[in-house]
Short mmCIF file of C-alpha atoms in Angstrom, two decimals:
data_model
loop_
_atom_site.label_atom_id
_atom_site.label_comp_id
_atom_site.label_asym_id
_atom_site.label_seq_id
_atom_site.Cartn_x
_atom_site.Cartn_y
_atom_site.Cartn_z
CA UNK A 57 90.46 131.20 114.87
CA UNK A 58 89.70 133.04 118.47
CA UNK A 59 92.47 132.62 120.52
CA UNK A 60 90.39 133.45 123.31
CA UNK A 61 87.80 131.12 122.61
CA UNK A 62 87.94 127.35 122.68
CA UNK A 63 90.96 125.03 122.15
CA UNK A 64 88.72 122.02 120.72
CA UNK A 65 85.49 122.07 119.12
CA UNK A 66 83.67 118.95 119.29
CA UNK A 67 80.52 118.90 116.53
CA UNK A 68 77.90 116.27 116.74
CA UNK A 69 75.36 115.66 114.52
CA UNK A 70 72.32 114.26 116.05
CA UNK A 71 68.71 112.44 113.68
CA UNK A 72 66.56 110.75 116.22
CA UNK A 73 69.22 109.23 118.46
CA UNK A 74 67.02 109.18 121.50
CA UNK A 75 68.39 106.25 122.66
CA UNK A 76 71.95 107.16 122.93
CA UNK A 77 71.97 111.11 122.32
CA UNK A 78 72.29 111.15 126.49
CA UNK A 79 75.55 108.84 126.76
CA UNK A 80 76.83 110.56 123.96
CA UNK A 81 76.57 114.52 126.00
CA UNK A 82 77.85 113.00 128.86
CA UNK A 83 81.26 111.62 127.61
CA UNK A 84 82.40 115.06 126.21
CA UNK A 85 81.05 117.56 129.25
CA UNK A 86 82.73 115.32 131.66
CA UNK A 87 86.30 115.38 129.72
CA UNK A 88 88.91 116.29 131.90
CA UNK A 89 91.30 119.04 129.83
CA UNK A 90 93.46 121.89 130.95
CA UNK A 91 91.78 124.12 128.19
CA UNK A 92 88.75 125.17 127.33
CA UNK A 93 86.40 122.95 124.63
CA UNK A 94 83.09 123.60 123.67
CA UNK A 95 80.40 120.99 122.30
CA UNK A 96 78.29 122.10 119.30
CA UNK A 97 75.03 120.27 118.47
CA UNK A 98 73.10 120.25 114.98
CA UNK A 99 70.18 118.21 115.31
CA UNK A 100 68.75 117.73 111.73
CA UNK A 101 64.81 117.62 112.51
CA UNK A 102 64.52 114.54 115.19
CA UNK A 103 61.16 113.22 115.34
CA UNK A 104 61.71 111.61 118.93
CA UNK A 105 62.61 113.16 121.93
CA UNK A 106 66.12 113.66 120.77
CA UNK A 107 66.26 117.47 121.29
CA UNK A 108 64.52 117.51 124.89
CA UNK A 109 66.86 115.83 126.10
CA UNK A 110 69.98 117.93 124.15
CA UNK A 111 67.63 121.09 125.65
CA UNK A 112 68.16 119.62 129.06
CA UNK A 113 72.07 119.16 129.45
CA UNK A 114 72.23 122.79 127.78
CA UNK A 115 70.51 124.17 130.32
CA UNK A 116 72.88 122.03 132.84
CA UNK A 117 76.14 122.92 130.48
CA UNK A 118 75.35 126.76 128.91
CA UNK A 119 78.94 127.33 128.81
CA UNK A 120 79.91 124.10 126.87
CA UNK A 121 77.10 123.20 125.20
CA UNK A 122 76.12 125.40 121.69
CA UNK A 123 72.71 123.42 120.49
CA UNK A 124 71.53 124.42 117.13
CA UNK A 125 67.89 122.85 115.63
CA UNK A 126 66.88 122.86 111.95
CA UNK A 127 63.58 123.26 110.92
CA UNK A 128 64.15 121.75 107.78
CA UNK A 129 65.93 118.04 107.26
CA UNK A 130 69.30 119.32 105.74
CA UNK A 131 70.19 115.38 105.68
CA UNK A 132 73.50 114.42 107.01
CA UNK A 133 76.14 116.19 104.58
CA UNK A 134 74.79 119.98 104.72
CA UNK A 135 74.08 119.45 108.07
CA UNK A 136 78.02 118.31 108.89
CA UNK A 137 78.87 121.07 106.47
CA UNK A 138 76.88 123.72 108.71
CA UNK A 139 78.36 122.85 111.98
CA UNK A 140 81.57 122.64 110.69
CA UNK A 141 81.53 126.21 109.97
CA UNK A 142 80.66 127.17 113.50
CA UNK A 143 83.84 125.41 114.66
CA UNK A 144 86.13 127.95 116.47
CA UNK A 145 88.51 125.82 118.25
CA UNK A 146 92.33 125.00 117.14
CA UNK A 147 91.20 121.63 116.68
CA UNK A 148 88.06 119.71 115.66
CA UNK A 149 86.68 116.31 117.17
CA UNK A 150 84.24 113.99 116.12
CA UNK A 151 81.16 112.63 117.61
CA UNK A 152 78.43 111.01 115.99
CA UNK A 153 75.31 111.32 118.14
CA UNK A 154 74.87 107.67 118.21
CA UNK A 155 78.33 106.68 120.01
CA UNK A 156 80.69 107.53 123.00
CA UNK A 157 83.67 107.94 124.46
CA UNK A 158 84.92 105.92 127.01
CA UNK A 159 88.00 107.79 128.15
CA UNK A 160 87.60 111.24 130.12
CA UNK A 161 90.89 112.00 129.27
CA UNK A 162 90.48 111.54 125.40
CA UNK A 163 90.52 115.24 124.23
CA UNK A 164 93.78 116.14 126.74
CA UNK A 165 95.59 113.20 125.01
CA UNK A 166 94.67 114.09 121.71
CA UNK A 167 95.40 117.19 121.89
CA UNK A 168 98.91 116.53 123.51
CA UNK A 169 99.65 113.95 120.88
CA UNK A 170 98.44 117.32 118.21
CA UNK A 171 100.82 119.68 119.51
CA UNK A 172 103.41 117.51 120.00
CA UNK A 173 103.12 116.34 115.98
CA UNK A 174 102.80 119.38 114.56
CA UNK A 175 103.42 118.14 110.83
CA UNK A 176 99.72 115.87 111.57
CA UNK A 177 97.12 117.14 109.76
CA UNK A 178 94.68 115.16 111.99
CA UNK A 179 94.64 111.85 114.31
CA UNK A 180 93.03 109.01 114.94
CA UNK A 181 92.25 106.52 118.02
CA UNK A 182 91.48 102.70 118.57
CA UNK A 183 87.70 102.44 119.19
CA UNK A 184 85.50 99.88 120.54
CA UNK A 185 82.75 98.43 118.66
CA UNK A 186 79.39 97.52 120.58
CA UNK A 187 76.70 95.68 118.92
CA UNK A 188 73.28 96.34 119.93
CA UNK A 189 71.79 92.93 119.63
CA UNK A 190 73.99 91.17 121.01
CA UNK A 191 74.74 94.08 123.52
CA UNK A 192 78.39 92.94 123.71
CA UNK A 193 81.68 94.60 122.74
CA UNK A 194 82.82 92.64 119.87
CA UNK A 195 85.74 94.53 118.12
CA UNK A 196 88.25 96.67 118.09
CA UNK A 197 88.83 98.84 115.24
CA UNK A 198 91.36 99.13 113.26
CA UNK A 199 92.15 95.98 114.44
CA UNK A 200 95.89 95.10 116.18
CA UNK A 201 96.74 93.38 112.93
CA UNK A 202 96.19 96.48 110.74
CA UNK A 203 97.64 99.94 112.31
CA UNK A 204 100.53 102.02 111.58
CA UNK A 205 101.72 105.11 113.11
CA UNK A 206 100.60 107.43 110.70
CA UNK A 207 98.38 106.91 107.73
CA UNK A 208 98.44 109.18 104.58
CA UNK A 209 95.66 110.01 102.06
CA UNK A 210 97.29 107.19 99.96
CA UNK A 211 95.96 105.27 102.11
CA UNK A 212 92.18 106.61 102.52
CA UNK A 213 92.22 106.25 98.72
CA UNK A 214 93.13 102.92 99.09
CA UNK A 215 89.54 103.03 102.17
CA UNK A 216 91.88 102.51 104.83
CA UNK A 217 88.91 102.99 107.80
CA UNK A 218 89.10 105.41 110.39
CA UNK A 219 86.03 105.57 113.14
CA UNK A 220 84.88 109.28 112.48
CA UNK A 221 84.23 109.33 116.56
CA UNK A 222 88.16 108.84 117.50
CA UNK A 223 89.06 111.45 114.89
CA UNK A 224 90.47 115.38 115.66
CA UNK A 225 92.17 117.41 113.15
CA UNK A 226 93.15 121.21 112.80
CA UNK A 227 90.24 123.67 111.80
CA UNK A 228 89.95 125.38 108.78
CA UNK A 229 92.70 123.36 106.67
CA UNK A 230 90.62 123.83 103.72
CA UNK A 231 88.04 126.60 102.91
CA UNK A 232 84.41 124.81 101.99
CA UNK A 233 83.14 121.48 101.10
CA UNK A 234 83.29 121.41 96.99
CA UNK A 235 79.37 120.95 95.95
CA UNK A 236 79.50 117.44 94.85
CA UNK A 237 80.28 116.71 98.67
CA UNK A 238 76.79 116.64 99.60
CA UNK A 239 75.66 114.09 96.77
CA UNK A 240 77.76 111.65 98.47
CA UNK A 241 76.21 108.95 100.98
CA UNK A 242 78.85 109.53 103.53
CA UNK A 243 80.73 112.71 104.63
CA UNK A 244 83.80 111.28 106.87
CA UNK A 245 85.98 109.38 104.44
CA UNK A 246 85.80 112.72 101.83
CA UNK A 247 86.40 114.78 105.45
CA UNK A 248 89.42 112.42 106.13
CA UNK A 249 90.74 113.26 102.23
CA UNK A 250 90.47 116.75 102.09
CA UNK A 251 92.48 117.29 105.24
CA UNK A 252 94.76 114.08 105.04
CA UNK A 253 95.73 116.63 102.25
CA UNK A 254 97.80 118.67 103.97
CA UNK A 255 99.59 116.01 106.42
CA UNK A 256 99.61 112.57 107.13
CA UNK A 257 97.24 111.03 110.13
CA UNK A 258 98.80 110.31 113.63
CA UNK A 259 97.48 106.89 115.56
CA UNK A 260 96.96 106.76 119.07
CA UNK A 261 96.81 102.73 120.31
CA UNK A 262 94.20 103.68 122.85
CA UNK A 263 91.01 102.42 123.48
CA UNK A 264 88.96 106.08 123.69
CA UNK A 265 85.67 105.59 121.99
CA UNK A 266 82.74 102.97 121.06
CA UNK A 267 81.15 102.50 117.88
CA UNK A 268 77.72 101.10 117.82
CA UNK A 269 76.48 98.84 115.21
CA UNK A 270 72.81 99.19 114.85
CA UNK A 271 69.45 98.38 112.11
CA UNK A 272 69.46 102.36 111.99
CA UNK A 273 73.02 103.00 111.46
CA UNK A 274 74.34 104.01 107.99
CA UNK A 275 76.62 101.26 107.56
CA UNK A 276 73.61 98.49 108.09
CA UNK A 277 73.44 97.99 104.25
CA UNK A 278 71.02 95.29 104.13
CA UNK A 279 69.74 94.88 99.93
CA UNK A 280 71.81 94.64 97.19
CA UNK A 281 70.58 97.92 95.57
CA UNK A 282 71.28 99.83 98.40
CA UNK A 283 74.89 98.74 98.12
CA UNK A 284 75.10 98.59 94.40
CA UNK A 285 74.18 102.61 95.12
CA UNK A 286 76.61 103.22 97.43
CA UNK A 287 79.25 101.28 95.78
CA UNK A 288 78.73 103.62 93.06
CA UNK A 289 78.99 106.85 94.85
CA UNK A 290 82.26 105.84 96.19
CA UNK A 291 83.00 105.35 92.26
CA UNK A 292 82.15 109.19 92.04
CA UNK A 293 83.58 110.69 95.08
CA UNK A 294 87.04 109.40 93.43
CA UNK A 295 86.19 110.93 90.20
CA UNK A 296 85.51 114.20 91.87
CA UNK A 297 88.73 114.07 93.82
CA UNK A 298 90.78 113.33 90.82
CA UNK A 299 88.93 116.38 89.66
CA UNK A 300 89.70 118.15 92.58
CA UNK A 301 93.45 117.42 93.11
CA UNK A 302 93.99 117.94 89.53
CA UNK A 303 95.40 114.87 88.95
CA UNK A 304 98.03 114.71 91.73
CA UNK A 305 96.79 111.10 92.81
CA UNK A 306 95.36 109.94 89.57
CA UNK A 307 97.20 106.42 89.52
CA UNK A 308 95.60 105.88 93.41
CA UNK A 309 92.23 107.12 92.29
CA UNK A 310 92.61 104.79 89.45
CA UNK A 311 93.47 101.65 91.14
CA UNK A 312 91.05 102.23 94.03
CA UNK A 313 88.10 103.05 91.38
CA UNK A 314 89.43 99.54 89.58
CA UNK A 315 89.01 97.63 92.95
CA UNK A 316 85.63 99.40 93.26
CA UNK A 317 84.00 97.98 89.83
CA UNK A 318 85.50 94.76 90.41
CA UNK A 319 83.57 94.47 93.67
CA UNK A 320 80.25 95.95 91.59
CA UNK A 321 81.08 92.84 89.42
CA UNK A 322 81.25 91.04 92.42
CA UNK A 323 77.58 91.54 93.44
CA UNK A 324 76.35 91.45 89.97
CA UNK A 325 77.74 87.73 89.71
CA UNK A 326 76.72 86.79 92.87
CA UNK A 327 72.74 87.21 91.50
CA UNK A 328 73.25 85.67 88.01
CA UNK A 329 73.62 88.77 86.17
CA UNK A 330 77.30 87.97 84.44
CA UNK A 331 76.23 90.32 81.39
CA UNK A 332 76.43 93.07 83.72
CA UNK A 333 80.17 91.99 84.92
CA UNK A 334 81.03 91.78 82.05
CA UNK A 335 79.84 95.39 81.07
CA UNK A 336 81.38 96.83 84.35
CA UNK A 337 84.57 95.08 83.77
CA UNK A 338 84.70 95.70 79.71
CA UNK A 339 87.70 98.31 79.68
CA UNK A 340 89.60 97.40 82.63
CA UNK A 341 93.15 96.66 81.60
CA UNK A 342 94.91 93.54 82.91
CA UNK A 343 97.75 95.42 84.31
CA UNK A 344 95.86 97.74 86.08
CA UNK A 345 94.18 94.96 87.79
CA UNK A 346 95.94 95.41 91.51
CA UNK A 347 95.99 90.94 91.84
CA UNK A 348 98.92 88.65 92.75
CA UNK A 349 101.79 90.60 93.11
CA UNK A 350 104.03 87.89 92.98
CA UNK A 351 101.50 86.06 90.84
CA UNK A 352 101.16 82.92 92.85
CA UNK A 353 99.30 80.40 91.84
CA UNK A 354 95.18 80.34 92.67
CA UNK A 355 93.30 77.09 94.16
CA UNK A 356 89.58 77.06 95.29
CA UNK A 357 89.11 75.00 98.27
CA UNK A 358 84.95 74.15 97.76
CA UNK A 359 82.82 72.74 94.48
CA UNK A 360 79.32 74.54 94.95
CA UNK A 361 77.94 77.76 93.66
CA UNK A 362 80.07 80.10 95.56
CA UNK A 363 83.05 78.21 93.82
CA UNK A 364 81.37 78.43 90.57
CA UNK A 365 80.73 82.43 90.99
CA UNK A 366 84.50 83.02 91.88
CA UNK A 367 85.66 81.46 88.89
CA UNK A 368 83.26 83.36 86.92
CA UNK A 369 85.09 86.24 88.24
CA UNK A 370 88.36 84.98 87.52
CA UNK A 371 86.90 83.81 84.00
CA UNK A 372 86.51 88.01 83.44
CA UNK A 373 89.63 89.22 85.04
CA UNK A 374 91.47 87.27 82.66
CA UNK A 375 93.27 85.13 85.91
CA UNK A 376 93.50 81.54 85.73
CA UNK A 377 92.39 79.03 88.26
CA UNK A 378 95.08 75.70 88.97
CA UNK A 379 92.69 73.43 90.21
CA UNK A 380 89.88 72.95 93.10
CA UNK A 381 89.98 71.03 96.31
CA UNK A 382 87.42 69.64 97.59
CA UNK A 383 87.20 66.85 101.20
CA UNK A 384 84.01 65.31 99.93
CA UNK A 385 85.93 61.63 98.40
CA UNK A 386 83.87 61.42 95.93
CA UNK A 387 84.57 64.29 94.44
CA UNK A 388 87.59 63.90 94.16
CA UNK A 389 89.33 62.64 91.04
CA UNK A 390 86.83 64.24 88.86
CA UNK A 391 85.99 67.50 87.16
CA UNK A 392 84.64 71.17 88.38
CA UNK A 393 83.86 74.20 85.71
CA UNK A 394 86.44 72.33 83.67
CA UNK A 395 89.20 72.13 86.56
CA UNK A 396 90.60 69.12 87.97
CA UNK A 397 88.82 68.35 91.50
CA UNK A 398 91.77 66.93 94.27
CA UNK A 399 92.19 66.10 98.26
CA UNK A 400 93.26 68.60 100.45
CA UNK A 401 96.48 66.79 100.95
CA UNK A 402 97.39 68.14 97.40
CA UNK A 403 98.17 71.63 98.76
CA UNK A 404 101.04 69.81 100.74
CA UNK A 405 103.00 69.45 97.56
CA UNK A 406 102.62 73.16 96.96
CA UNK A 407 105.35 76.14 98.16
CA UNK A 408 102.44 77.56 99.85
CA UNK A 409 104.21 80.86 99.75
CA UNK A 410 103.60 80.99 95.98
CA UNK A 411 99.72 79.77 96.19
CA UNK A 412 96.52 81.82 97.39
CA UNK A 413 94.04 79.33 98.62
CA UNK A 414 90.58 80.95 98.53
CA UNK A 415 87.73 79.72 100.16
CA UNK A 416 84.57 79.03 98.52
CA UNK A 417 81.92 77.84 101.03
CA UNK A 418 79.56 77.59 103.89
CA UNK A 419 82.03 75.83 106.15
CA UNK A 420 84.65 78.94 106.51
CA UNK A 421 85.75 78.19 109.83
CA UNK A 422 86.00 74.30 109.15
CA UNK A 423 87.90 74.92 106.47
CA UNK A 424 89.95 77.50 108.04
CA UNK A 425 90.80 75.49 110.86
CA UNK A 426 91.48 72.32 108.47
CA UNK A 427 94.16 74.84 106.59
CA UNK A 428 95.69 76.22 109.98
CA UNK A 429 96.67 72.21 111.07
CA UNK A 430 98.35 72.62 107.42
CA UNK A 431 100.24 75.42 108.91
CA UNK A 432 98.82 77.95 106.18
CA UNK A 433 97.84 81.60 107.71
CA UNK A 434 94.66 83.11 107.03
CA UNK A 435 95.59 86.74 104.89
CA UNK A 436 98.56 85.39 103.69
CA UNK A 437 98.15 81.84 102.08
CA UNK A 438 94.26 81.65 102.20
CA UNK A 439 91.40 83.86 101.77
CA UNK A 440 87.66 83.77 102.18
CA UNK A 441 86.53 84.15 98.96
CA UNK A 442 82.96 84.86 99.92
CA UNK A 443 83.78 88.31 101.47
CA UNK A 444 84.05 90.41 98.57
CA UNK A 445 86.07 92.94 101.11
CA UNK A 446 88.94 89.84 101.84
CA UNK A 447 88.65 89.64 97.98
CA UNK A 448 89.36 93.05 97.56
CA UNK A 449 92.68 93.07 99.43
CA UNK A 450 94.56 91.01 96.40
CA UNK A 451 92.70 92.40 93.50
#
């Protein structure tokens, strides 16, 4: 590290983000800091206008701005891995050319927040997320709900989420990427890992950057092959880290690779391919199955397909169903994949602290707010069992 050169480094990577490569310059050269910080640019072979427009604010910003231009597509991984190297600050920030930050003062508080948690091997901020479609703010992330004060890499294992734009950590805690980093589909999370490695992850419960959802962005997985694939590189990313670690945080690896071939099995069900579960889900040991810590007792609230997919599921896992509940009347009284078919007003009779209600169908919110009047809490005594994420949570 120079310690006459920069105090922050912030890297962006940039692939044809003409239409928000502009915002994104502009909310790091107007931070307000007390030290020096320098921006570094690696635009991976835009095919738009992307790197006039980088050219420009260089020529407005020579002594902030450090643009570099490939003139071959590294693709995003190598690329990250490049400018990463070229990072000569004390600490590194995040900022994917498609987003922003909405706070000038985000890199003096981060910093602060560094320095004055020295034992942090890297922090983390609340961030807006912006659709594009809708062209509306509708999220924060990680939600209220769902934040602690410091995170550890027990719990990336476990794909705690952390928006790679709200992220600084200290340079150079580890030498190189290990090769099998740049097979993987996203570089963040393994980022995250390899430094959450040497010190837990500070939160700051700040609003300081935006996250735009978009049809180009990496996380608009739209076929199931696509996330079949990437559901399977996340499988090998935690084989390569047990690798890696030699073992150190096997039983998390295991668990969270578990959770990951149960949610393969997941989609496999969900287009009439049970064979395949089956396969996926062949050596997976009951007790290694993270479900039902207190083993309560399951009821399906719906009687159509999604119902009959979730027992499927349950049918492999080896975990048995207690009945269904259903508000059509004439349903009632009678029979479902073998289980006995009764009126919401059944779950009344039930310690609802011993029973996960899951909810199989269309009319989530109905349902939902059908449950609430019942005073049951969503997360805690029902789940949507159509969001194989919400799923994943009690598996």
């Amino acid at each position: 590290m120079n310690l006459l050169g920069p105090t922050v480094s912030v890297y962006m990577v940039t692939f044809n983000h003409l239409k928000y490569i502009e915002q994104a310059i502009e909310s790091v050269v107007t931070q307000k800091t007390d030290f020096p910080f320098e921006l570094i640019i690696a635009d991976d072979c835009s095919t738009d206008r992307t790197t006039e427009i980088i050219e420009r604010w260089h020529k407005s910003y020579p002594q902030i701005i450090k643009p570099f231009y490939h003139t071959i597509n590294l693709g995003a991984q190598r690329n990250f891995s490049k400018i990463i190297e070229r990072c000569q600050g004390m600490y590194t920030a995040i900022l994917d050319g498609d987003d922003y930050w909405c706070s000038k003062e985000k890199l003096q508080k981060q910093v602060d927040f560094m320095k004055q948690n020295p034992e942090l091997s890297s922090s983390y901020h609340r961030t807006k997320v912006f659709n594009e479609e809708s062209k509306s703010f509708t999220a924060a992330m990680p939600p209220s709900s769902n934040t602690v004060e410091q995170i550890t890499i027990h719990d990336l294992f476990n794909d705690y989420f952390i928006p790679s734009s709200s992220v600084m950590f200290k340079t150079g805690l580890f030498r190189k990427f290990p090769e099998w980093y740049f097979e993987l589909p996203i570089g963040d999370r393994p980022l995250h890992i390899l430094n959450s490695h040497h010190g837990p992850i500070g939160f700051l419960n700040e609003e300081m950057s935006v996250y735009r959802i978009h049809s180009q962005g990496i996380w608009s997985l739209k076929h199931y092959d696509e996330l079949e694939l990437h559901l399977n590189k996340k499988i090998f990313m935690l084989q390569q880290f047990d690798h890696y670690f030699e073992g150190a945080y096997h039983e998390d690896i295991h668990n969270a690779i578990s959770r990951y071939r149960i949610l393969l099995a997941i989609e496999k069900i969900k287009v009439n391919n049970e064979q395949a579960a089956k396969e996926i889900l062949a050596d997976l040991m009951p007790e290694r199955v993270r479900y039902r810590k207190n083993n309560k007792k399951v009821v399906i609230f719906g009687t159509g397909q999604f119902a009959v997919n979730f027992i499927k599921l349950c049918g492999l896992l080896g975990i048995q169903v207690a009945y269904c509940v259903d508000n059509d009347t004439n349903r009632q009284g009678n029979h479902f994949q073998q289980l006995p078919i009764l009126a919401p007003s059944a779950l009344l009779s039930e310690d609802k602290t011993e029973l996960s209600v899951f909810i199989c169908s269309m009319y989530y919110k109905d349902i939902s707010s059908q449950l609430v009047k019942m005073d049951f809490v969503e997360n805690v005594h029902y789940f949507d069992g159509l969001n194989s994420e919400a799923i994943m949570k009690i598996l």
